[in-house]
Coordinates of C-alpha atoms in Angstrom, one line a residue:
Chain A
D1 CA -21.6 -35.5 6.6
A2 CA -20.9 -36.2 3.4
K3 CA -23.3 -36.3 0.9
T4 CA -24.2 -39.1 -1.6
T5 CA -25.6 -39.9 -4.7
Q6 CA -27.4 -42.8 -6.1
P7 CA -29.3 -43.5 -9.2
T8 CA -32.9 -43.4 -8.6
S9 CA -34.1 -46.9 -9.5
M10 CA -32.2 -49.9 -11.0
D11 CA -33.8 -53.6 -11.9
C12 CA -32.1 -56.8 -12.0
A13 CA -32.7 -60.3 -12.8
E14 CA -33.4 -62.8 -9.9
G15 CA -30.7 -65.2 -9.4
R16 CA -28.2 -62.4 -10.8
A17 CA -25.8 -60.1 -8.9
A18 CA -27.1 -56.9 -7.9
N19 CA -24.5 -54.2 -8.1
L20 CA -25.9 -50.8 -6.8
P21 CA -23.3 -47.7 -7.2
C22 CA -22.6 -44.6 -4.6
N23 CA -20.8 -41.4 -5.0
H24 CA -19.7 -39.7 -1.7
S25 CA -16.8 -37.8 -3.2
T26 CA -16.9 -35.5 -0.3
I27 CA -16.4 -38.0 2.4
S28 CA -14.0 -37.2 5.1
G29 CA -11.4 -39.3 6.7
N30 CA -13.2 -40.2 9.5
E31 CA -16.8 -41.0 7.9
Y32 CA -17.6 -44.4 7.4
V33 CA -19.9 -45.7 4.6
Y34 CA -23.2 -47.4 5.3
W35 CA -25.5 -49.4 3.7
Y36 CA -29.4 -49.5 4.7
R37 CA -32.6 -50.8 2.8
Q38 CA -36.0 -50.3 3.8
I39 CA -38.7 -52.5 2.4
H40 CA -42.1 -50.7 1.8
S41 CA -43.7 -49.4 5.3
Q42 CA -41.2 -50.9 7.5
G43 CA -37.7 -49.3 9.0
P44 CA -34.6 -49.7 7.7
Q45 CA -32.2 -52.4 7.8
Y46 CA -28.6 -52.3 8.2
I47 CA -26.4 -54.1 5.7
I48 CA -22.8 -53.3 5.9
H49 CA -20.5 -50.5 6.8
G50 CA -16.6 -50.0 5.6
L51 CA -14.0 -47.5 6.1
K52 CA -11.5 -48.1 3.0
N53 CA -11.2 -51.9 3.3
N54 CA -13.8 -54.0 0.9
E55 CA -16.4 -55.9 3.6
T56 CA -18.4 -58.9 3.4
N57 CA -21.4 -60.5 5.3
E58 CA -23.8 -63.2 5.6
M59 CA -25.6 -60.1 3.0
A60 CA -23.9 -58.4 1.0
S61 CA -20.1 -57.3 0.0
L62 CA -18.9 -53.5 -0.2
I63 CA -16.8 -52.5 -2.7
I64 CA -14.8 -48.9 -1.9
T65 CA -12.8 -47.2 -4.3
E66 CA -9.0 -46.8 -3.2
D67 CA -9.6 -42.7 -2.9
R68 CA -12.8 -43.4 -0.8
K69 CA -15.1 -41.1 -3.2
S70 CA -17.2 -44.0 -4.3
S71 CA -18.8 -47.4 -3.8
T72 CA -20.5 -50.3 -4.5
L73 CA -22.9 -52.7 -2.7
I74 CA -23.1 -56.1 -4.6
L75 CA -26.1 -58.4 -3.4
P76 CA -24.6 -61.6 -5.0
H77 CA -27.5 -63.8 -5.6
A78 CA -30.4 -61.0 -5.7
T79 CA -34.1 -62.8 -4.8
L80 CA -37.5 -61.2 -5.1
R81 CA -37.3 -60.4 -1.4
D82 CA -34.4 -58.1 -1.8
T83 CA -36.8 -55.8 -3.5
A84 CA -36.6 -52.7 -1.4
V85 CA -35.0 -49.0 -1.5
Y86 CA -31.1 -49.1 -0.6
Y87 CA -29.5 -46.4 1.1
C88 CA -25.8 -45.2 1.1
C89 CA -25.0 -43.2 3.6
A90 CA -21.4 -41.5 5.3
S91 CA -21.4 -41.2 9.2
G92 CA -18.7 -40.7 11.6
Y93 CA -17.9 -43.9 14.0
S94 CA -18.6 -42.5 17.4
S95 CA -21.3 -42.0 19.7
A96 CA -24.2 -39.9 18.5
S97 CA -23.0 -39.6 15.2
K98 CA -25.7 -38.8 12.8
I99 CA -26.8 -40.7 9.2
I100 CA -27.9 -38.8 7.1
F101 CA -30.1 -40.5 4.3
G102 CA -30.1 -39.5 1.0
S103 CA -32.6 -40.1 -1.9
G104 CA -32.0 -43.9 -2.2
T105 CA -31.9 -46.3 -5.2
R106 CA -35.2 -48.2 -5.7
L107 CA -34.2 -52.0 -6.6
S108 CA -36.4 -54.2 -8.7
I109 CA -35.7 -57.8 -9.0
R110 CA -37.5 -59.3 -11.8
P111 CA -38.5 -63.0 -11.8
Chain B
G1 CA -29.0 -58.5 16.0
A2 CA -30.5 -56.0 18.4
V3 CA -34.2 -55.2 18.4
V4 CA -36.1 -51.8 18.8
S5 CA -39.6 -51.9 19.0
Q6 CA -41.8 -48.7 18.3
H7 CA -45.6 -48.3 20.1
P8 CA -48.1 -47.9 18.2
S9 CA -47.4 -49.1 15.3
R10 CA -50.1 -46.7 13.6
V11 CA -52.5 -44.0 15.0
I12 CA -55.5 -41.9 13.9
C13 CA -55.7 -39.0 16.0
K14 CA -58.1 -35.6 15.5
S15 CA -56.4 -32.5 14.7
G16 CA -55.1 -30.4 17.9
T17 CA -54.5 -33.7 20.2
S18 CA -51.4 -34.9 21.1
V19 CA -49.8 -38.2 20.6
K20 CA -46.9 -40.1 22.0
I21 CA -44.6 -42.9 20.5
E22 CA -42.5 -45.1 22.0
C23 CA -39.3 -46.3 21.2
R24 CA -37.2 -49.2 22.9
S25 CA -34.2 -51.2 22.6
L26 CA -35.1 -54.5 23.9
D27 CA -31.8 -56.2 24.2
F28 CA -29.3 -53.5 24.7
Q29 CA -29.0 -50.5 26.5
A30 CA -28.9 -47.4 23.6
T31 CA -26.1 -44.7 23.9
T32 CA -28.3 -42.3 21.4
M33 CA -31.3 -42.7 19.8
F34 CA -32.5 -40.7 17.1
W35 CA -35.9 -39.7 15.6
Y36 CA -36.5 -39.7 11.9
R37 CA -39.8 -38.4 9.7
Q38 CA -40.5 -40.0 6.5
F39 CA -43.1 -38.7 3.9
P40 CA -44.7 -40.8 1.3
K41 CA -42.0 -41.9 -1.3
Q42 CA -39.2 -39.4 0.4
S43 CA -36.4 -40.8 2.0
L44 CA -35.7 -40.6 6.1
M45 CA -35.4 -37.4 7.4
L46 CA -33.3 -36.7 10.9
M47 CA -35.4 -34.8 12.9
A48 CA -33.4 -35.2 16.4
T49 CA -30.5 -36.7 18.7
S50 CA -31.5 -37.9 22.0
N51 CA -29.3 -38.5 24.6
E52 CA -30.5 -40.6 28.0
G53 CA -31.1 -37.9 30.7
S54 CA -30.1 -34.5 28.4
K55 CA -32.1 -32.4 26.3
A56 CA -32.7 -33.7 22.5
T57 CA -30.5 -31.9 19.9
Y58 CA -33.1 -31.0 17.0
E59 CA -32.3 -30.8 13.2
Q60 CA -32.2 -26.7 12.0
G61 CA -36.2 -26.6 11.2
V62 CA -37.7 -29.2 13.5
E63 CA -39.8 -27.2 16.0
K64 CA -38.3 -28.3 19.5
D65 CA -42.0 -27.1 21.1
K66 CA -44.0 -29.0 18.8
F67 CA -42.1 -32.2 18.7
L68 CA -41.1 -33.3 22.4
I69 CA -38.3 -35.7 23.0
N70 CA -37.7 -37.2 26.4
H71 CA -35.3 -39.8 26.8
A72 CA -35.7 -41.2 30.5
S73 CA -33.7 -44.6 30.7
L74 CA -30.6 -46.0 28.3
T75 CA -33.5 -48.4 26.6
L76 CA -36.5 -45.9 26.0
S77 CA -37.1 -42.5 24.3
T78 CA -40.5 -40.9 23.8
L79 CA -41.6 -38.6 20.9
T80 CA -44.8 -36.2 21.4
V81 CA -46.4 -34.8 18.7
T82 CA -48.0 -31.6 20.6
S83 CA -51.1 -30.3 18.9
A84 CA -50.9 -32.2 15.9
H85 CA -52.3 -31.5 12.2
P86 CA -53.1 -33.0 9.4
E87 CA -49.6 -32.2 7.8
D88 CA -47.7 -34.0 10.6
S89 CA -49.2 -37.4 9.4
S90 CA -46.2 -39.4 8.5
F91 CA -44.2 -42.1 8.9
Y92 CA -42.0 -41.4 12.3
I93 CA -39.2 -44.1 13.0
C94 CA -36.7 -43.9 15.7
S95 CA -33.1 -45.8 15.7
A96 CA -31.1 -47.0 18.7
Q97 CA -26.9 -46.7 18.6
V98 CA -24.9 -49.0 20.8
G99 CA -21.6 -47.3 21.5
S100 CA -20.0 -46.2 18.3
Y101 CA -21.6 -49.0 16.3
E102 CA -24.1 -49.4 13.9
Q103 CA -27.9 -47.8 14.5
Y104 CA -30.8 -50.3 14.8
F105 CA -34.0 -49.0 13.5
G106 CA -37.4 -49.6 14.9
P107 CA -40.4 -50.5 12.5
G108 CA -41.8 -46.9 12.3
T109 CA -45.1 -45.8 13.5
R110 CA -47.5 -44.1 11.2
L111 CA -49.2 -41.5 11.9
T112 CA -52.5 -40.4 10.5
V113 CA -54.0 -36.7 11.5
T114 CA -57.9 -36.3 10.8

C-alpha cells in the first residue's frame, strides 16, 4: 500500500474553494486514490475516489496529476460543516483491499 | 448510501473484563469487514480484515488472542476485547466493503476501561 503525505492542517474561508493536496509518489498502477473525512468522534465518511482521470461528485472534485504521484481534493464552496480531518489513501480496487490511513489534514473553515 | 451500524456506541468496563462490539451492514451484504482503532488525536490504525466464515487476518503487532473477531454472516462482524486494560481504551471503528467498491464506515464505539 502506497504511503500518502498531507499537510497537517489548513484553513479556508467559508464560501471559498478548499484545495487539499496529497502526495502519493509510490502509488502503484492498480491503486486508486480515495478521500475520506472524519468529523470529530464519528466514523470516516467516503468522499470520492479515482484512478487517473479527474472525478467529480456532489461533494467534491478530485484532480489527479498525470504521473499519479499527487492529487488535490477540491471542496468548491466550503461551509462550516466541512470542518473535519481529511484523509487521502491509496488502495487497490478489489475485495479485501486494505485502506491504510495516513495522518490526514485538519481543515478548519473560518466564518 | 450504504449504512453500517455499531453497537454499543459507548461502553465503560472494568479492567480484566471482556467487551464485545458489534458491526452490522444494514442494507447490504458485506464481502469484507475491517476493524480499526483510533487513539486521541491520531489517525485510524487498521487492526484486522475479516471475511465471512473464515479467520480474520490481523495486522502486524495486533494480538489475535486479545482482539477476537468473529464474522458469522455477511452482515455482522464482532470484535471482542478480552481481558481489557486501560491502555485498550480507544475509539474502535469498523468498515464494510461491498464487492470491490469503497468501504463504508460505522460510527465508532468509544471504549473506556477503568
